[in-house]
Amino acid sequence: MYGYRLGAIGIVCTFFAIIFSTVLMPMVLFRPNPSGHGNDYTAEKTGNAVRGRQIYVREGCFYCHTQFNRLQDRGYGPLVKAGDYVYETPHQLGTARTGPDLTNEGLRFPAQWQKAHLVQPRAVKPGSIMPSFSYLSDGDMNDLVAYIETLGNMRKPENYVEAPDEYRTTTEAGRKLMARKNVDTNAVASANAGRGIYTQNCAACHGLQAEGNGPNSISLEKKPANFTRPFYKQYPDEFWFYRVSEGVPGTRMPRFGEVLTEEQRWYLVAYLKTLPQNQEVTINKVDQVDKPEQIELPAMTHEEYEPPTGAE
Amino acid sequence: MGAGLLGGIEFSNPDFVHNVPQLAFPHLRMFHVNAVAIGWLSMGYVGSIFHMVPTLCKNKLWSERIGNITMWAWNVVMIGAFCTLLNGNTEGREYAELGAVLDVMVMLALLMVAGNIYMTILNRKVKKLYVTLWYFLGSLFWFPLVYIIGQRTFVSLPGLNDAIVGWFYGHNILGMWFTTVGVGMMYYLLPRLTGAPLYSHGLSMLGFWGIALFYAPTGTHHILQSPVPEWLKAIAVISSIFLLVPVLTVLTNFFMTMKGKWTMMVTDLPLRFAVTSCMFYLVTCIQGPFQATRWVNWYLHFSQWVVGHAHLALLGTFSFILTSSLYYSWPRLTGRAWQSQGLIRAHYWLKFLGFLLMMVSLTTAGLIQAAGWAFGIPIDQWSLQIRPYWFLRAISGVMILLGQCIFFYNLYKSTYSPSAVQAEAATKPREVKV
């Protein structure tokens, strides 16, 4: 009989000790101050975004999108801090990433793009499995987009994307690379030199106007990048150089480091830098999606068709 | 089940349902989780508790009227959940989506169950408490508490504290309710079905106290890479690893009880479900602590691997033991034998193979995703590579749902067809002492 009572008291004490250590203690010991880098949803100033957040919760976006990035997540902006979440109730940290992380999603895409993406994700991102939210009313949709566009705005990153260390001056290899660079990537002349290299090597997939709709694009499951997107403005030189040299894993983007010389690649970078625009050039009719640009080849002589060999 | 399947299809074919807010994936997902957790598993568990506790105490349930009220309350909650969650009326907290009114009703139902069972056990006619009763007593003590704390219906905590409490609840609805009641049911069913006495009562006590000590603080391992305090993460990881102790103790006990009786699985179908459940329990509990360590979590977190793990626990382990319990207790409660053994076999194989397919496809998809995140490959590139696995997962959903339909058909036929009464005399259920 005593063993049974002792057991019951044991369960009660154990359980309260555990609740104390894992539920109450964090609330007492862990009270981060607002960092100023997170959004303040208690304030009126954010306007529609506050309502947009409620729609984000209502539509259950957090089942597939997380709102905290980790040290190892390259290309997702500055790392979050504990103080960023003070006003986030209920928390929308999320559990699984069936879609991308949205920590710093705000202003990465124009609001119009976000809206088109919510209505029919596959029109702007072929192959996406995101459900369509076309049933949202106009007001709901605008508020939701307003909320998405505020995400991470207070964090003000220098660059969302950074090239691997061996391309940056933080390492010996990167410093040597920069020492060898003899092309002024900001000069108009360099960009003009890069234009020819682009036409010969890149236009077949990315298109002459760099809208990602070259003739080859129709046969590619993963569509080539549209360089007119404002997103590409933040690419630093070395990141362009890295992408051109090593290609993009998981796509047909080849490693041009194998065929172009370093000098040619720097000229190409100078040209690529001129392509991003303030507003992305997109196709705004669904029936035009997947229609590649028709390139009219001029009559060329035999010599002009010779592929670049890398040797000058 | 159906919600899960539809959700699964929408993964492989995102435009399958268009412009219907009630059938959009996130709404289905909320309902799926709540229907499985609060509907199927909890209701089945409470039903099994109401059957097993009076049997073990050799007396009647303290109050059958309260028992009936509980049943109605629970069903009303599920109707409410169906109406609210599919319309997006959610609190936005994973596993705690139900609105305030439904929360209160679940809470009242839980308290009624707890009071009823505690009174039944206090008035028992046998002196010794079997280990199953320990588990049920424990679960009915701590689960209402975990539920109150976890719902956060009437409080509003700052973001990360909200997440800490949320995962305390999110993991403990598994650890302090599904696991402890499920393991208690295994302790009841295995000796009953095999006719062998439990291998060791000492070991069973060790297992019980191990779970009681180490399960509750593990929740934070779900947010191991977010900016929550390091000491809390350390507690979570260490107790997750310590969980191996009670799990292996419990399973040693089960497998030693089964010693010499393994061949009974061939003919005894409820036992087959129970043993399958034990096997999946072993797998899921080896996987769990392994995933909770920081360096594995670093790689695997956020991927479908974790979804596979959750299904391994809730579908592979606890649904199987619940099904076993239903197959065992239904003839004893209604006095009618199962109409068709063949349909039980079909149910078993559809559920077993369907689940294996789901597990394999989710785990593979998870590894691809994890590699994508770890190597910094843009998401819209690797997401194309996992489409075949979404498709396989949808097929597995069809198999499992078909199995459940067969189960329901068998249940209906066995209960309502007049011939079942005669069949009962021929195949009278074996009565075996624990």
XYZ file of C-alpha atoms in Angstrom:
746
model
C 0.000 0.000 0.000
C 2.822 2.412 0.882
C 4.662 1.535 -2.309
C 1.638 2.624 -4.287
C 1.331 5.943 -2.460
C 5.044 6.541 -2.742
C 4.760 5.879 -6.459
C 1.928 8.340 -6.875
C 3.813 11.050 -4.985
C 6.861 10.200 -7.078
C 5.011 10.740 -10.346
C 3.602 14.050 -9.178
C 6.954 15.390 -7.989
C 8.845 14.201 -11.048
C 6.360 15.719 -13.370
C 6.306 19.078 -11.645
C 10.094 19.164 -11.528
C 10.193 18.604 -15.264
C 7.541 21.197 -16.005
C 9.411 23.627 -13.840
C 12.723 23.075 -15.623
C 11.485 23.059 -19.199
C 8.437 25.320 -19.167
C 8.730 27.796 -16.314
C 12.492 28.189 -16.136
C 12.811 29.314 -19.780
C 10.091 31.888 -19.202
C 11.993 33.327 -16.259
C 15.562 33.026 -17.512
C 15.065 33.492 -21.224
C 13.520 36.881 -21.933
C 15.262 38.328 -24.948
C 15.001 42.066 -25.501
C 13.642 43.230 -28.836
C 16.606 43.355 -31.188
C 15.092 45.927 -33.516
C 15.676 43.554 -36.430
C 12.362 41.742 -36.182
C 8.983 43.117 -37.179
C 6.817 44.791 -34.572
C 3.331 43.452 -35.145
C 1.905 45.236 -32.133
C 2.361 48.618 -33.770
C -0.160 50.205 -36.063
C 2.500 51.456 -38.421
C 2.855 48.196 -40.310
C -0.768 48.544 -41.442
C -1.990 45.750 -43.671
C 0.921 43.544 -42.770
C -0.638 42.840 -39.373
C -3.773 41.535 -41.050
C -1.607 39.760 -43.603
C 0.045 37.878 -40.782
C -3.347 36.629 -39.594
C -4.014 35.359 -43.093
C -0.589 33.701 -43.140
C -1.645 31.893 -39.943
C -5.142 31.124 -41.197
C -3.905 29.627 -44.436
C -1.335 27.535 -42.566
C 1.692 28.721 -44.562
C 3.978 27.653 -41.716
C 3.403 23.966 -42.381
C 5.714 24.196 -45.385
C 7.679 27.441 -44.880
C 9.982 28.119 -41.958
C 10.844 31.519 -40.558
C 14.263 30.931 -39.116
C 17.436 30.486 -41.075
C 20.420 28.555 -39.881
C 24.144 29.013 -40.086
C 24.348 26.497 -42.917
C 21.570 27.985 -45.047
C 23.470 29.786 -47.773
C 21.606 32.426 -49.681
C 18.930 33.105 -47.087
C 20.166 36.391 -45.719
C 21.415 37.444 -42.280
C 21.057 35.020 -39.409
C 18.160 35.520 -36.992
C 18.653 36.436 -33.329
C 16.524 35.631 -30.300
C 15.354 39.237 -29.998
C 13.829 39.169 -33.485
C 10.872 37.111 -32.324
C 9.597 39.073 -29.359
C 6.416 40.188 -31.119
C 5.752 36.923 -32.958
C 2.690 35.355 -31.318
C 1.696 32.713 -32.221
C 5.172 31.835 -33.416
C 5.526 30.936 -37.070
C 8.924 29.252 -36.886
C 7.600 26.296 -38.843
C 8.621 22.646 -38.781
C 9.406 21.443 -42.256
C 10.742 23.067 -45.368
C 8.660 21.705 -48.157
C 9.059 25.206 -49.572
C 11.858 27.738 -49.094
C 12.632 29.565 -45.880
C 10.843 32.937 -45.686
C 12.916 34.623 -42.957
C 14.200 37.351 -45.266
C 11.714 36.959 -48.091
C 10.531 40.589 -48.059
C 11.432 42.551 -51.235
C 13.284 39.663 -52.820
C 10.522 39.560 -55.412
C 8.229 42.371 -56.562
C 4.760 42.396 -54.996
C 3.218 41.625 -58.391
C 5.363 38.510 -58.654
C 4.296 37.382 -55.178
C 0.677 37.845 -56.117
C 1.002 35.935 -59.386
C 2.846 33.215 -57.471
C 0.051 32.907 -54.921
C -2.606 32.707 -57.626
C -0.847 30.142 -59.804
C 2.602 29.162 -58.524
C 3.426 27.084 -61.582
C 2.996 30.028 -63.945
C 6.000 31.785 -62.430
C 7.859 28.827 -60.920
C 7.520 25.771 -63.169
C 7.579 22.508 -61.252
C 6.599 24.089 -57.928
C 4.281 22.018 -55.730
C 2.872 24.945 -53.798
C -0.931 24.920 -53.686
C -2.765 27.692 -55.466
C -4.368 30.282 -53.189
C -6.554 31.756 -55.896
C -9.575 31.569 -53.584
C -8.283 34.434 -51.431
C -10.231 37.660 -51.839
C -8.419 40.679 -53.280
C -8.154 42.305 -49.873
C -6.781 39.157 -48.250
C -4.319 38.651 -51.070
C -2.994 42.216 -50.888
C -2.594 42.038 -47.115
C -0.824 38.690 -47.335
C 1.565 40.053 -49.943
C 2.096 43.166 -47.810
C 3.053 40.875 -44.909
C 5.404 38.768 -47.003
C 7.102 41.899 -48.280
C 7.900 42.971 -44.706
C 9.648 39.741 -43.744
C 13.220 40.421 -42.729
C 13.201 44.045 -43.921
C 14.591 45.173 -40.607
C 17.634 42.951 -40.999
C 19.135 44.927 -43.940
C 21.583 42.456 -45.415
C 24.635 43.513 -47.384
C 24.324 40.492 -49.607
C 21.851 37.665 -49.609
C 24.260 35.423 -51.425
C 27.951 34.957 -50.996
C 30.390 33.002 -53.069
C 32.286 30.165 -51.389
C 35.392 31.169 -49.484
C 37.834 30.210 -52.238
C 36.366 33.017 -54.382
C 36.594 35.666 -51.679
C 39.535 37.541 -50.279
C 39.087 35.836 -46.935
C 41.244 32.966 -48.184
C 44.604 32.657 -49.891
C 43.045 31.118 -53.016
C 40.583 34.013 -53.246
C 43.314 36.645 -52.847
C 45.341 35.004 -55.627
C 42.260 34.992 -57.856
C 41.691 38.689 -57.256
C 45.371 39.444 -57.832
C 45.168 37.786 -61.256
C 42.026 39.714 -62.218
C 42.947 42.337 -64.789
C 39.457 43.296 -65.974
C 37.559 46.301 -64.679
C 34.135 44.728 -64.239
C 32.491 48.118 -63.792
C 33.659 49.540 -67.119
C 31.325 49.863 -70.083
C 34.076 48.612 -72.377
C 34.383 45.392 -70.390
C 30.631 44.896 -70.522
C 30.706 45.345 -74.284
C 33.472 42.777 -74.508
C 31.378 40.411 -72.408
C 28.310 40.818 -74.618
C 29.817 38.725 -77.410
C 30.833 35.986 -75.015
C 27.279 36.019 -73.639
C 25.736 35.725 -77.099
C 27.957 32.822 -78.006
C 27.710 30.852 -74.778
C 24.667 31.909 -72.788
C 21.945 33.211 -75.114
C 20.889 29.765 -76.330
C 19.397 29.077 -72.920
C 19.057 32.458 -71.229
C 17.834 34.324 -74.306
C 19.264 37.341 -76.119
C 17.391 39.706 -73.788
C 18.451 37.598 -70.766
C 14.843 36.861 -69.891
C 15.544 33.159 -69.400
C 13.635 32.117 -72.495
C 16.282 31.134 -75.059
C 15.442 28.423 -77.612
C 16.927 25.662 -75.445
C 14.781 26.659 -72.488
C 11.751 24.799 -73.795
C 13.468 21.445 -73.402
C 14.852 22.176 -69.944
C 12.885 20.940 -66.974
C 14.555 23.540 -64.763
C 14.157 26.837 -66.563
C 17.213 29.068 -67.044
C 17.540 32.146 -64.864
C 15.888 35.410 -65.888
C 18.653 37.958 -65.360
C 16.305 40.937 -65.592
C 15.078 40.187 -62.058
C 16.006 42.945 -59.587
C 17.151 40.137 -57.260
C 20.374 39.803 -59.252
C 21.382 43.368 -58.428
C 22.794 42.167 -55.133
C 25.104 39.577 -56.700
C 28.672 40.599 -55.964
C 31.256 40.138 -58.737
C 32.786 37.072 -57.179
C 29.388 35.406 -56.932
C 28.727 35.912 -60.645
C 32.224 34.611 -61.312
C 31.611 31.566 -59.110
C 28.293 30.734 -60.800
C 29.756 31.106 -64.284
C 32.813 29.050 -63.401
C 31.154 26.209 -61.516
C 27.649 26.131 -62.957
C 24.532 25.447 -60.911
C 24.175 21.962 -59.386
C 20.914 20.286 -60.252
C 20.465 22.192 -63.514
C 21.938 22.035 -67.008
C 23.972 25.164 -66.313
C 27.471 23.971 -67.202
C 30.793 24.779 -65.609
C 32.102 27.448 -67.948
C 35.363 27.411 -66.054
C 36.165 24.409 -68.233
C 35.840 26.275 -71.541
C 36.337 29.988 -70.876
C 39.515 31.607 -69.649
C 39.481 33.563 -66.428
C 39.725 36.820 -68.391
C 36.736 35.867 -70.567
C 34.708 35.008 -67.485
C 35.478 38.387 -65.907
C 34.348 40.133 -69.108
C 31.185 38.054 -68.962
C 30.646 39.108 -65.344
C 30.968 42.743 -66.409
C 28.179 42.200 -68.938
C 25.942 40.129 -66.627
C 26.073 42.903 -64.032
C 24.340 45.251 -66.447
C 21.321 42.997 -66.946
C 19.183 43.269 -63.768
C 16.458 45.882 -64.057
C 14.278 47.717 -61.575
C 11.282 45.689 -62.649
C 11.578 42.129 -63.804
C 10.677 41.575 -67.463
C 8.111 38.805 -67.235
C 5.505 37.257 -69.376
C 2.192 38.276 -67.915
C -0.031 35.943 -69.915
C -0.241 32.324 -68.858
C -0.510 31.061 -72.455
C 2.852 32.618 -73.243
C 4.667 30.722 -70.542
C 6.973 28.100 -72.024
C 7.152 29.949 -75.362
C 10.825 30.452 -76.108
C 12.203 33.497 -77.807
C 12.843 32.978 -81.513
C 16.386 33.989 -82.295
C 16.961 35.050 -85.875
C 20.498 34.068 -86.689
C 22.204 36.409 -89.124
C 23.887 34.902 -92.134
C 27.312 34.069 -90.800
C 30.469 32.832 -92.369
C 31.983 29.526 -91.460
C 34.646 31.111 -89.254
C 32.135 32.884 -87.061
C 30.481 29.593 -86.099
C 33.701 28.270 -84.553
C 33.068 27.660 -80.847
C 35.375 29.392 -78.390
C 38.282 27.144 -77.575
C 39.586 28.990 -74.580
C 42.924 29.534 -76.274
C 43.476 32.976 -77.719
C -6.938 9.315 -43.252
C -8.796 10.670 -46.237
C -7.467 14.138 -45.462
C -3.927 12.770 -45.342
C -4.391 10.998 -48.646
C -5.812 14.067 -50.356
C -2.927 16.078 -48.960
C -0.534 13.463 -50.312
C -2.089 13.623 -53.763
C -1.791 17.383 -53.754
C 1.940 17.000 -53.264
C 2.314 14.996 -56.435
C -0.360 16.864 -58.343
C -0.655 20.384 -56.923
C -3.580 21.401 -59.142
C -5.662 18.359 -58.219
C -8.058 20.530 -56.250
C -8.317 24.130 -57.292
C -10.033 27.101 -55.742
C -11.665 25.200 -52.856
C -10.348 26.697 -49.618
C -11.578 23.767 -47.529
C -9.488 21.352 -49.559
C -6.304 23.411 -49.780
C -3.301 21.509 -48.469
C -2.599 23.535 -45.298
C -6.210 23.172 -44.146
C -6.170 19.460 -44.861
C -2.934 19.168 -42.991
C -4.364 20.822 -39.847
C -7.373 18.565 -39.949
C -5.294 15.470 -40.692
C -3.063 16.014 -37.671
C -5.950 16.729 -35.324
C -8.131 13.945 -36.658
C -5.312 11.448 -36.164
C -4.196 12.738 -32.774
C -7.421 13.829 -31.075
C -9.820 11.757 -33.163
C -8.494 8.338 -34.103
C -5.716 7.664 -31.623
C -7.088 9.418 -28.542
C -10.628 8.137 -28.968
C -9.377 4.614 -29.649
C -7.060 4.848 -26.646
C -9.804 5.982 -24.309
C -12.026 3.175 -25.602
C -9.272 0.640 -24.919
C -8.655 2.107 -21.481
C -12.359 1.762 -20.671
C -12.143 -1.900 -21.670
C -8.818 -2.836 -20.108
C -9.031 -1.061 -16.769
C -12.231 -2.780 -15.517
C -10.834 -6.129 -16.737
C -7.622 -5.652 -14.816
C -9.416 -4.365 -11.716
C -12.061 -7.072 -11.923
C -14.873 -4.593 -11.322
C -17.142 -2.349 -13.368
C -16.365 1.092 -14.676
C -17.012 3.607 -11.897
C -19.637 5.519 -13.864
C -20.848 4.365 -17.248
C -22.873 7.538 -17.625
C -19.763 9.717 -17.420
C -18.152 7.333 -19.873
C -20.975 7.922 -22.346
C -20.830 11.676 -21.858
C -17.091 11.518 -22.585
C -17.785 9.667 -25.805
C -20.310 12.267 -26.971
C -18.099 15.170 -25.942
C -15.216 13.734 -27.898
C -17.312 13.191 -31.006
C -18.716 16.702 -30.810
C -15.130 17.978 -30.632
C -14.282 16.115 -33.797
C -17.312 17.508 -35.626
C -16.286 20.953 -34.420
C -12.722 20.356 -35.583
C -13.990 19.299 -38.997
C -16.075 22.465 -39.335
C -13.472 24.905 -38.048
C -10.071 23.660 -39.174
C -11.024 23.097 -42.785
C -12.153 26.715 -42.911
C -8.880 27.917 -41.458
C -10.246 28.822 -38.017
C -7.024 27.926 -36.296
C -4.937 29.195 -33.441
C -1.920 28.815 -35.685
C -0.031 26.567 -33.286
C 1.008 23.223 -34.588
C -0.759 20.293 -32.858
C -2.798 22.846 -30.862
C -4.847 24.281 -33.692
C -8.254 23.731 -32.109
C -10.120 26.867 -31.040
C -10.817 27.879 -27.446
C -14.252 26.229 -27.137
C -13.015 22.904 -28.465
C -9.932 23.079 -26.245
C -12.135 23.431 -23.189
C -14.282 20.517 -24.321
C -11.305 18.231 -24.885
C -10.023 19.259 -21.491
C -13.361 18.434 -19.814
C -13.512 15.097 -21.622
C -9.983 14.278 -20.488
C -10.777 15.185 -16.889
C -13.905 13.038 -17.004
C -11.892 10.084 -18.312
C -9.223 10.639 -15.682
C -11.728 10.897 -12.814
C -13.631 7.865 -14.019
C -10.530 5.705 -14.344
C -9.005 6.855 -11.055
C -12.221 5.997 -9.228
C -12.418 2.614 -10.975
C -8.877 1.792 -9.932
C -9.424 2.968 -6.359
C -12.416 0.623 -6.098
C -10.580 -2.328 -7.634
C -11.067 -5.887 -6.428
C -7.468 -7.055 -6.883
C -4.703 -5.816 -4.658
C -1.782 -5.615 -7.025
C -1.586 -2.982 -9.755
C -0.548 -4.492 -13.077
C 1.965 -2.398 -15.030
C -0.658 -1.429 -17.618
C -2.554 0.360 -14.857
C 0.599 2.212 -13.866
C 0.932 3.484 -17.392
C -2.732 4.486 -17.622
C -2.674 6.200 -14.229
C 0.470 8.092 -15.164
C -0.829 9.131 -18.571
C -4.168 10.311 -17.237
C -2.379 12.354 -14.630
C 0.102 14.146 -16.812
C -1.622 14.384 -20.151
C -4.373 16.792 -18.985
C -1.604 18.977 -17.544
C 0.432 18.843 -20.733
C -2.700 19.675 -22.676
C -3.527 22.730 -20.551
C 0.013 24.045 -20.750
C 0.394 23.296 -24.430
C -2.775 24.847 -25.776
C -1.799 28.421 -24.750
C -5.396 29.362 -25.518
C -5.707 32.148 -23.013
C -2.108 33.326 -22.848
C 0.052 35.107 -25.355
C 3.758 34.426 -24.962
C 6.561 36.157 -26.849
C 7.606 34.256 -29.992
C 10.398 31.965 -28.863
C 8.821 31.203 -25.475
C 5.685 30.339 -27.394
C 7.756 27.938 -29.476
C 9.379 26.350 -26.404
C 6.028 25.703 -24.728
C 4.537 24.670 -28.052
C 7.123 21.974 -28.587
C 6.880 20.891 -24.972
C 3.282 20.094 -25.850
C 3.933 18.959 -29.424
C 6.370 16.309 -28.338
C 4.639 15.317 -25.129
C 1.280 14.603 -26.736
C 3.354 11.809 -28.259
C 5.546 10.995 -25.326
C 3.204 11.372 -22.399
C 0.018 10.174 -24.081
C 0.429 8.096 -27.245
C 3.576 6.352 -26.036
C 2.621 5.731 -22.442
C -0.928 4.550 -23.161
C 0.266 2.594 -26.207
C 2.999 0.845 -24.244
C 0.505 0.130 -21.471
C -1.736 -1.503 -24.075
C 1.181 -3.593 -25.347
C 1.798 -4.770 -21.787
C -1.825 -5.841 -21.617
C -2.162 -7.399 -25.051
C 1.047 -9.398 -25.418
C 0.561 -11.643 -22.355
C -3.162 -11.920 -23.082
C -2.687 -12.920 -26.699
C 0.250 -15.281 -26.232
C -0.845 -16.781 -22.925
C 2.679 -16.342 -21.591
C 3.280 -14.463 -18.319
C 5.088 -11.130 -18.493
C 8.852 -11.731 -18.478
C 9.735 -9.339 -15.664
C 7.718 -6.940 -13.533
C 10.912 -5.326 -12.262
C 11.972 -4.384 -15.789
C 8.508 -3.007 -16.528
C 8.788 -0.650 -13.543
C 12.227 0.509 -14.727
C 10.748 1.227 -18.149
C 7.853 3.157 -16.675
C 9.997 5.394 -14.492
C 12.472 5.889 -17.299
C 9.758 7.253 -19.569
C 8.295 9.369 -16.779
C 11.711 10.911 -16.096
C 13.187 11.380 -19.525
C 10.320 12.033 -21.900
C 8.908 15.357 -20.753
C 11.922 17.664 -21.336
C 12.735 16.487 -24.878
C 10.459 18.911 -26.765
C 13.102 21.527 -27.554
C 14.899 19.141 -29.924
C 12.350 20.273 -32.526
C 13.855 23.772 -32.549
C 17.458 22.785 -31.977
C 18.761 25.230 -34.562
C 16.678 28.245 -33.630
C 17.981 30.925 -31.243
C 16.562 29.405 -28.013
C 18.835 29.029 -24.951
C 21.624 26.511 -25.270
C 21.028 24.948 -21.838
C 17.475 24.082 -22.840
C 18.740 22.458 -26.029
C 21.284 20.503 -23.993
C 18.581 19.194 -21.631
C 16.464 18.181 -24.622
C 19.259 16.368 -26.429
C 20.529 14.552 -23.348
C 17.111 13.348 -22.257
C 16.332 12.313 -25.832
C 19.374 10.051 -25.794
C 18.540 8.748 -22.318
C 15.173 7.672 -23.698
C 16.960 4.681 -25.198
C 17.075 3.221 -21.675
C 13.324 2.862 -21.032
C 12.660 1.951 -24.667
C 15.140 -0.901 -24.707
C 13.984 -2.088 -21.283
C 10.378 -2.154 -22.409
C 11.202 -3.937 -25.641
C 13.455 -6.489 -23.936
C 10.523 -7.256 -21.700
C 8.188 -7.685 -24.684
C 10.546 -9.802 -26.717
C 11.395 -12.059 -23.769
C 7.653 -12.477 -23.145
C 7.295 -13.531 -26.766
C 10.073 -16.124 -26.366
C 8.924 -19.444 -27.795
C 5.660 -17.901 -28.961
C 6.776 -16.166 -32.144
C 5.048 -18.698 -34.392
C 1.677 -17.681 -32.937
C 1.893 -14.586 -35.126
C 1.065 -16.741 -38.132
C -2.392 -17.678 -36.922
C -3.263 -15.056 -34.330
C -4.019 -11.862 -36.235
C -4.373 -9.394 -33.319
C -1.011 -10.668 -32.092
C 0.431 -10.054 -35.529
C -0.619 -6.409 -35.315
C 0.804 -6.125 -31.805
C 4.181 -7.634 -32.692
C 4.460 -5.466 -35.815
C 3.800 -2.495 -33.587
C 6.605 -3.540 -31.203
C 8.996 -3.872 -34.125
C 8.131 -0.417 -35.439
C 8.464 0.915 -31.896
C 12.016 -0.372 -31.845
C 12.802 1.336 -35.158
C 11.161 4.639 -34.294
C 12.856 4.830 -30.912
C 16.276 4.137 -32.352
C 15.659 6.772 -35.009
C 14.415 9.377 -32.526
C 17.450 9.841 -30.271
C 19.690 9.582 -33.333
C 17.873 12.477 -35.017
C 17.846 14.511 -31.833
C 21.633 14.725 -31.624
C 22.896 18.031 -32.864
C 24.962 16.891 -35.788
C 22.369 14.591 -37.270
C 19.703 17.221 -36.657
C 21.899 19.756 -38.444
C 21.599 17.664 -41.591
C 18.159 16.075 -41.405
C 16.004 18.774 -39.860
C 13.220 20.383 -41.946
C 13.174 17.426 -44.350
C 10.524 14.806 -45.057
C 12.651 12.325 -43.118
C 11.093 13.796 -39.992
C 7.618 13.414 -41.473
C 8.462 9.758 -42.093
C 9.568 9.436 -38.484
C 6.291 10.940 -37.242
C 4.326 8.469 -39.343
C 6.480 5.630 -38.064
C 5.463 6.519 -34.521
C 1.804 7.381 -35.006
C 0.904 5.031 -37.839
C 3.462 2.228 -37.621
C 3.569 1.872 -33.863
C 0.521 3.324 -32.169
C -2.084 2.751 -34.877
C -0.993 -0.868 -35.106
C -1.251 -1.466 -31.372
C -4.611 0.282 -31.313
C -5.839 -1.878 -34.191
C -4.605 -4.940 -32.361
C -6.510 -3.837 -29.284
C -9.677 -3.273 -31.323
C -9.423 -6.699 -32.965
C -8.870 -8.239 -29.545
C -11.545 -6.476 -27.555
C -14.366 -6.101 -30.075
C -15.503 -9.770 -29.950
C -15.260 -9.690 -26.156
C -17.392 -6.570 -25.893
C -20.072 -7.455 -28.429
C -20.011 -11.211 -28.067
C -19.750 -11.615 -31.829
C -16.767 -13.148 -33.573
C -15.124 -11.436 -36.528
C -17.055 -12.151 -39.680
C -14.026 -12.736 -41.841
C -10.433 -13.591 -40.965
C -9.505 -12.988 -44.595
C -10.529 -9.343 -44.349
C -8.373 -8.929 -41.235
C -5.464 -10.363 -43.192
C -6.194 -7.969 -46.069
C -6.315 -5.075 -43.608
C -2.998 -6.109 -42.099
C -1.173 -6.454 -45.380
C -2.575 -3.279 -46.924
C -1.698 -1.280 -43.854
C 1.721 -2.899 -43.401
C 2.865 -2.687 -47.010
C 1.266 0.719 -47.493
C 3.091 1.993 -44.464
C 6.431 0.537 -45.562
C 6.045 2.216 -48.948
C 5.220 5.517 -47.256
C 8.178 5.230 -44.911
C 10.636 4.426 -47.689
C 9.413 7.183 -49.983
C 9.343 9.844 -47.266
C 12.762 8.870 -45.956
C 14.302 8.957 -49.421
C 12.640 12.271 -50.204
C 13.973 13.550 -46.873
C 17.526 12.536 -47.705
C 17.324 14.339 -51.047
C 15.942 17.470 -49.373
C 18.541 17.334 -46.627
C 21.319 17.067 -49.189
C 19.798 20.011 -51.058
C 19.871 22.212 -47.954
C 23.283 21.049 -46.810
C 24.965 21.732 -50.155
C 23.166 25.008 -50.790
C 21.392 23.880 -53.959
C 18.472 26.200 -54.723
C 15.188 24.696 -53.597
C 13.414 24.887 -56.936
C 16.040 22.550 -58.334
C 15.987 19.713 -55.844
C 12.237 19.956 -55.405
C 11.894 18.547 -58.921
C 13.878 15.480 -57.942
C 11.473 14.360 -55.235
C 8.325 14.297 -57.339
C 8.446 10.495 -57.820
C 8.464 10.077 -54.053
C 5.430 12.315 -53.605
C 3.684 10.048 -56.074
C 4.714 6.865 -54.224
C 3.531 8.436 -50.991
C 0.115 9.096 -52.538
C -0.095 5.433 -53.585
C 0.778 4.304 -50.067
C -2.025 6.547 -48.803
C -4.493 4.775 -51.089
C -3.382 1.397 -49.706
C -3.713 2.445 -46.083
C -7.109 4.050 -46.629
C -8.316 0.923 -48.429
C -7.137 -1.171 -45.459
C -9.059 1.057 -43.061
C -12.205 0.786 -45.229
C -11.922 -3.006 -45.147
C -11.555 -2.825 -41.383
C -14.671 -0.703 -41.075
C -16.630 -3.018 -43.394
C -15.576 -6.055 -41.350
C -16.499 -4.282 -38.128
C -19.908 -3.348 -39.480
C -20.653 -6.802 -40.828
C -19.478 -8.524 -37.657
C -21.576 -6.297 -35.424
C -24.789 -6.132 -37.365
C -25.144 -9.369 -39.322
C -27.376 -11.933 -37.556
C -25.192 -14.890 -38.538
C -22.374 -13.568 -36.397
C -24.086 -14.802 -33.255
C -23.912 -18.393 -34.438
C -20.343 -18.032 -35.575
C -19.464 -16.967 -32.077
C -20.162 -20.396 -30.617
C -17.781 -22.082 -33.036
C -14.855 -19.709 -32.577
C -15.260 -18.710 -28.972
C -12.542 -16.236 -28.030
C -9.833 -17.793 -25.932
C -9.733 -16.523 -22.376
C -6.221 -16.423 -21.075
C -4.977 -15.218 -17.731
C -2.294 -12.584 -17.667
